[in-house]
XYZ file of C-alpha atoms in Angstrom:
370
model
C -68.237 -18.954 -3.887
C -66.935 -19.441 -0.565
C -69.868 -17.395 0.997
C -72.367 -19.721 -1.053
C -70.744 -22.709 0.229
C -70.608 -21.728 3.990
C -74.410 -20.683 3.523
C -75.372 -24.223 2.209
C -73.396 -26.159 4.654
C -74.789 -24.207 7.454
C -78.363 -24.992 6.152
C -77.618 -28.718 5.749
C -76.255 -28.835 9.306
C -79.068 -26.953 10.790
C -81.440 -29.361 9.126
C -79.560 -32.425 10.647
C -78.639 -33.654 7.193
C -75.270 -35.558 7.215
C -72.711 -34.816 4.565
C -73.332 -38.081 2.626
C -74.553 -39.406 -0.332
C -75.944 -36.914 -2.909
C -75.516 -34.102 -0.819
C -71.811 -34.611 -0.085
C -71.209 -35.304 -3.683
C -72.929 -31.842 -4.456
C -70.802 -29.938 -1.755
C -67.250 -31.527 -2.778
C -66.802 -29.340 -5.890
C -67.796 -26.247 -4.202
C -65.462 -27.168 -1.097
C -62.490 -27.639 -3.405
C -63.065 -24.458 -5.201
C -63.353 -22.580 -1.940
C -60.215 -24.232 -0.762
C -58.386 -23.426 -3.787
C -59.572 -19.840 -3.817
C -58.553 -19.296 -0.239
C -55.097 -20.888 -0.811
C -54.519 -18.654 -3.901
C -55.499 -15.672 -2.122
C -53.251 -16.500 0.874
C -50.236 -17.166 -1.370
C -50.793 -14.063 -3.490
C -51.139 -12.111 -0.275
C -47.928 -13.631 1.288
C -46.139 -13.034 -1.972
C -47.054 -9.322 -2.097
C -46.169 -8.792 1.568
C -42.870 -10.694 0.951
C -41.971 -8.396 -1.971
C -43.010 -5.292 -0.221
C -40.895 -6.418 3.020
C -37.963 -7.407 0.809
C -37.947 -4.068 -1.107
C -38.101 -2.153 2.149
C -35.276 -4.025 3.605
C -33.314 -3.976 0.475
C -33.525 -0.315 0.404
C -32.936 0.437 3.937
C -29.969 -2.056 4.160
C -28.501 -0.659 0.977
C -28.692 2.851 2.660
C -27.230 1.394 5.898
C -24.263 -0.109 3.763
C -23.504 3.106 2.203
C -23.563 4.832 5.537
C -21.017 2.141 6.851
C -18.939 2.574 3.856
C -18.794 6.361 4.396
C -17.714 5.692 8.103
C -15.019 3.208 6.923
C -13.611 5.790 4.676
C -13.474 8.404 7.508
C -16.351 10.446 5.712
C -19.150 11.944 7.503
C -22.155 9.655 7.580
C -25.510 10.941 6.397
C -28.647 10.215 8.720
C -31.134 7.861 7.423
C -34.871 9.232 7.020
C -36.639 6.786 9.350
C -39.713 7.182 11.639
C -39.098 7.576 15.314
C -39.838 4.390 17.272
C -39.241 1.778 14.682
C -36.394 -0.592 14.736
C -34.531 1.082 11.737
C -34.690 4.538 13.677
C -33.022 2.779 16.660
C -30.416 1.206 14.327
C -29.801 4.687 12.665
C -29.308 6.375 16.007
C -26.835 3.678 17.000
C -25.041 4.006 13.763
C -24.722 7.746 14.108
C -23.342 7.380 17.831
C -20.898 4.977 16.407
C -19.736 7.296 13.621
C -19.490 10.265 16.139
C -17.298 8.335 18.479
C -15.174 7.105 15.606
C -14.690 10.570 14.252
C -13.815 11.683 17.846
C -11.313 8.966 18.196
C -9.632 9.715 14.776
C -9.261 13.428 15.559
C -7.600 12.313 18.957
C -5.291 9.753 17.139
C -4.222 12.570 14.788
C -3.395 14.761 17.609
C -1.519 12.200 19.448
C 0.356 11.169 16.221
C 1.304 14.789 15.539
C 2.465 15.227 19.104
C 4.556 11.999 19.065
C 6.185 13.043 15.750
C 6.927 16.339 17.294
C 8.717 14.738 20.399
C 10.453 12.279 18.012
C 11.841 15.111 15.971
C 13.174 16.939 18.973
C 14.524 13.788 20.461
C 16.159 13.095 17.096
C 17.352 16.542 16.847
C 19.002 16.404 20.302
C 20.708 13.085 19.502
C 21.793 14.367 16.151
C 23.285 17.562 17.755
C 25.135 15.446 20.187
C 26.465 13.230 17.481
C 27.569 15.985 15.203
C 29.384 17.697 18.265
C 31.142 14.466 19.010
C 32.134 13.593 15.423
C 33.318 17.162 14.672
C 35.088 17.534 18.039
C 37.332 14.403 17.608
C 39.287 15.883 14.477
C 38.893 19.469 15.828
C 40.778 18.609 19.033
C 43.415 16.980 16.719
C 43.567 20.195 14.768
C 44.006 22.217 17.879
C 46.787 19.936 19.258
C 48.556 20.131 16.014
C 48.501 24.069 16.032
C 49.924 24.138 19.446
C 52.778 21.740 18.326
C 53.418 23.785 15.239
C 53.860 26.914 17.412
C 56.706 25.140 19.087
C 58.197 23.558 15.988
C 58.929 26.819 14.115
C 62.572 25.837 13.832
C 61.836 22.301 12.636
C 60.411 22.303 9.095
C 59.934 18.579 8.877
C 57.947 18.459 12.163
C 55.908 21.509 10.929
C 55.025 19.813 7.565
C 53.778 16.667 9.513
C 51.444 19.059 11.602
C 50.225 20.647 8.688
C 49.357 17.433 6.986
C 47.602 16.262 10.122
C 45.716 19.583 10.127
C 44.746 19.143 6.575
C 43.442 15.736 7.366
C 41.443 16.885 10.259
C 39.794 19.678 8.216
C 39.040 17.329 5.449
C 37.143 14.868 7.835
C 35.252 17.822 9.128
C 34.317 18.905 5.693
C 33.270 15.329 4.821
C 31.000 15.187 8.025
C 29.299 18.379 7.135
C 28.937 17.528 3.407
C 27.274 14.190 4.305
C 25.212 15.731 6.928
C 23.888 18.474 4.483
C 23.131 15.609 1.948
C 21.400 13.585 4.717
C 19.270 16.582 5.609
C 18.359 17.617 2.251
C 15.072 16.653 0.877
C 15.631 13.872 -1.940
C 13.410 14.784 -4.880
C 13.798 11.858 -7.255
C 13.235 11.704 -10.804
C 12.180 8.179 -11.523
C 12.153 6.550 -14.771
C 11.654 2.769 -15.640
C 15.138 1.297 -15.607
C 16.582 -2.138 -15.192
C 17.986 -2.734 -11.683
C 20.501 -4.786 -13.428
C 22.040 -2.039 -15.353
C 21.979 0.083 -12.312
C 23.874 -2.506 -10.287
C 26.466 -2.913 -13.055
C 26.914 0.936 -13.168
C 27.624 0.885 -9.511
C 29.994 -2.107 -9.744
C 31.899 -0.210 -12.523
C 32.819 2.391 -10.009
C 34.116 0.096 -7.299
C 34.882 -3.079 -9.322
C 38.744 -2.393 -9.484
C 38.757 -1.867 -5.630
C 36.902 -5.101 -5.194
C 39.169 -6.900 -7.281
C 42.571 -5.496 -5.729
C 41.164 -6.859 -2.399
C 40.543 -10.341 -3.581
C 36.816 -10.044 -3.383
C 34.966 -12.498 -5.871
C 31.876 -10.906 -7.224
C 28.771 -12.666 -8.317
C 25.709 -11.183 -10.097
C 22.246 -13.039 -10.305
C 19.805 -11.363 -12.412
C 16.254 -11.764 -13.720
C 15.266 -12.281 -17.461
C 15.115 -9.013 -19.493
C 11.942 -6.864 -18.716
C 11.257 -8.529 -15.248
C 13.677 -6.287 -13.103
C 12.235 -2.800 -14.303
C 11.504 -0.416 -11.462
C 10.854 3.324 -11.473
C 14.148 4.676 -9.848
C 16.486 7.769 -9.936
C 19.406 6.039 -11.494
C 22.331 8.157 -10.058
C 20.867 8.138 -6.612
C 20.363 4.321 -6.557
C 23.542 3.694 -7.894
C 25.149 5.599 -5.001
C 23.135 3.315 -2.664
C 24.690 0.164 -4.224
C 28.064 1.802 -4.256
C 27.815 2.413 -0.480
C 26.701 -0.986 0.144
C 29.643 -2.565 -1.905
C 31.998 -0.427 0.015
C 30.512 -1.560 3.410
C 30.720 -5.170 2.348
C 34.423 -4.566 1.404
C 35.316 -3.056 4.882
C 33.909 -6.056 6.479
C 36.182 -8.551 4.337
C 39.626 -6.887 4.714
C 41.234 -10.392 3.694
C 38.948 -11.019 0.729
C 35.825 -12.944 0.370
C 32.419 -13.300 -1.660
C 30.162 -10.400 -2.636
C 26.927 -11.122 -4.618
C 24.117 -8.731 -5.945
C 20.879 -10.810 -6.610
C 17.595 -9.441 -7.984
C 14.282 -11.364 -7.269
C 10.634 -10.621 -7.538
C 8.509 -10.770 -4.393
C 4.500 -10.306 -3.986
C 3.750 -7.162 -2.182
C 0.683 -7.186 0.132
C -1.541 -4.048 0.511
C 0.142 -1.367 2.803
C -1.487 0.634 5.434
C -0.593 4.061 3.512
C -2.970 3.047 0.594
C -0.692 1.204 -1.766
C -2.421 -1.635 -3.526
C -1.133 -5.058 -3.621
C 1.580 -5.691 -6.210
C 5.066 -6.743 -6.940
C 8.346 -5.768 -5.377
C 11.927 -6.156 -6.731
C 14.386 -7.066 -4.044
C 17.990 -6.797 -4.463
C 19.912 -8.794 -1.962
C 23.598 -7.632 -1.352
C 25.305 -10.504 0.525
C 28.789 -10.663 1.717
C 30.921 -13.356 3.541
C 32.296 -10.781 6.127
C 32.384 -10.683 9.864
C 28.589 -9.994 10.013
C 26.587 -7.647 12.223
C 25.936 -8.244 15.924
C 22.147 -8.699 16.778
C 22.334 -5.594 19.121
C 23.689 -3.397 16.450
C 20.919 -4.344 13.634
C 18.451 -1.880 15.152
C 20.889 1.060 14.993
C 22.512 0.336 11.701
C 20.725 3.094 9.802
C 20.922 5.773 12.353
C 23.038 8.811 11.590
C 26.551 8.497 12.846
C 26.252 5.170 13.995
C 29.237 3.175 12.851
C 31.103 -0.049 13.774
C 34.301 0.892 12.018
C 37.269 1.942 14.077
C 40.220 4.147 13.556
C 38.059 7.033 12.307
C 37.369 5.171 9.039
C 33.716 5.986 8.621
C 31.419 8.892 9.411
C 28.289 6.678 10.051
C 26.347 8.603 7.580
C 26.621 6.399 4.545
C 23.803 3.753 5.405
C 21.554 6.591 6.821
C 21.763 8.258 3.638
C 21.144 5.059 1.661
C 18.097 4.539 3.791
C 16.709 8.072 2.985
C 17.253 7.557 -0.676
C 15.506 4.153 -0.747
C 12.776 5.592 1.264
C 12.164 8.488 -1.112
C 11.654 5.731 -3.936
C 8.933 4.268 -1.642
C 11.231 1.403 -0.942
C 12.582 -0.283 2.249
C 16.154 -1.366 3.093
C 16.876 -4.052 5.816
C 19.583 -6.140 7.026
C 19.854 -9.759 8.218
C 22.589 -12.301 9.139
C 23.701 -14.416 6.162
C 23.730 -18.228 6.363
C 27.242 -19.378 6.706
C 28.557 -15.912 7.897
C 28.312 -12.503 6.791
C 25.268 -10.061 6.144
C 22.558 -9.652 3.566
C 21.235 -6.020 2.820
C 18.041 -6.162 1.021
C 16.758 -3.114 -1.041
C 12.941 -3.652 -1.859
C 11.445 -1.320 -4.468
C 8.185 -1.386 -6.359
C 8.405 -2.946 -9.861
C 7.038 -1.285 -12.743
C 3.679 -2.744 -14.129
C 3.964 -4.656 -17.521
C 2.665 -2.016 -19.450
C 5.184 0.563 -18.016
C 8.179 -1.434 -18.980
C 9.930 0.370 -22.029
C 10.750 -1.791 -25.188
C 14.347 -1.123 -24.773
C 14.542 -2.588 -21.361
C 12.461 -5.499 -22.113
C 14.542 -6.637 -25.122
C 17.968 -6.262 -23.424
C 19.364 -9.594 -22.790
C 20.596 -10.216 -19.318
C 22.430 -13.082 -18.021
C 20.721 -15.222 -15.354
C 24.030 -15.460 -13.402
C 27.268 -13.625 -13.981
C 30.248 -14.179 -11.757
């Protein structure tokens, strides 16, 4: 049609006939048909080219996305099948180069991390050995002095009995240090079961409640509704943590004061170690004691670090508590309390709703118990 129209048009033009009148009327339908066919043909060609290009780009970009995801997961990235010289070939080469550099950097990072951990362990062992030597030498020196005095006091039974009592006390302290050190060094294999943290706290306070009351410490408990405070924990180990925190609070309030255990829920963001976002249960143990100096806070959970005087503490209680909480995939921190005192916070992953036993969800718990 278009060829016939073009042929007629050339003939009329060669003959000098203007496109007007009857000739123009005769040519208009053919012209519109030719224009319509040309437009439809161009549109169809453009649509087919667009579909082919889109399919090619979709397939290629999809494969590039899978390669990028493999690189992000740390897996080896497979090379794309592309033709040398085109843009996708160059892009593929660049991606493979980036993947190779990332793999090299990851290996170097692991090597440096392992080396750093090895040096940290050596430094920790050195500090620990010095601390153990210092802590054991103090009572050992006292035992040796008592033995020397005992040799000279053979004719004085009362003096000899005093020395023997001191020797016994010094040996008991050495035994306590060694026992707690072994407990600290032992790998804590926990046996977690879904447990209400309120019941764990109540169990710990049963152990120390009488002692707190005798020292005029007012106790307050703030719990969540039933079923909202359930976490996978090893109850005996976690009770020991709360007993330790209560006794530490008592030591900071020799004249009495206030001690509170509060349980709350707190959103947990995704962690670097792969844990998905979720909910943590936080137990805040707050006291109205003397507080902790800012320069002491970074060292409070270190073995053998203690602010107690007169040989009261071994400096292992909080270090052991931190190890136990860490074994539960939790965190323990300390911060100043508004109005004086300190707040120790034990943060533990909460059980999902479908993991809460019926017995725990049906137990009635008070929102606040003094």
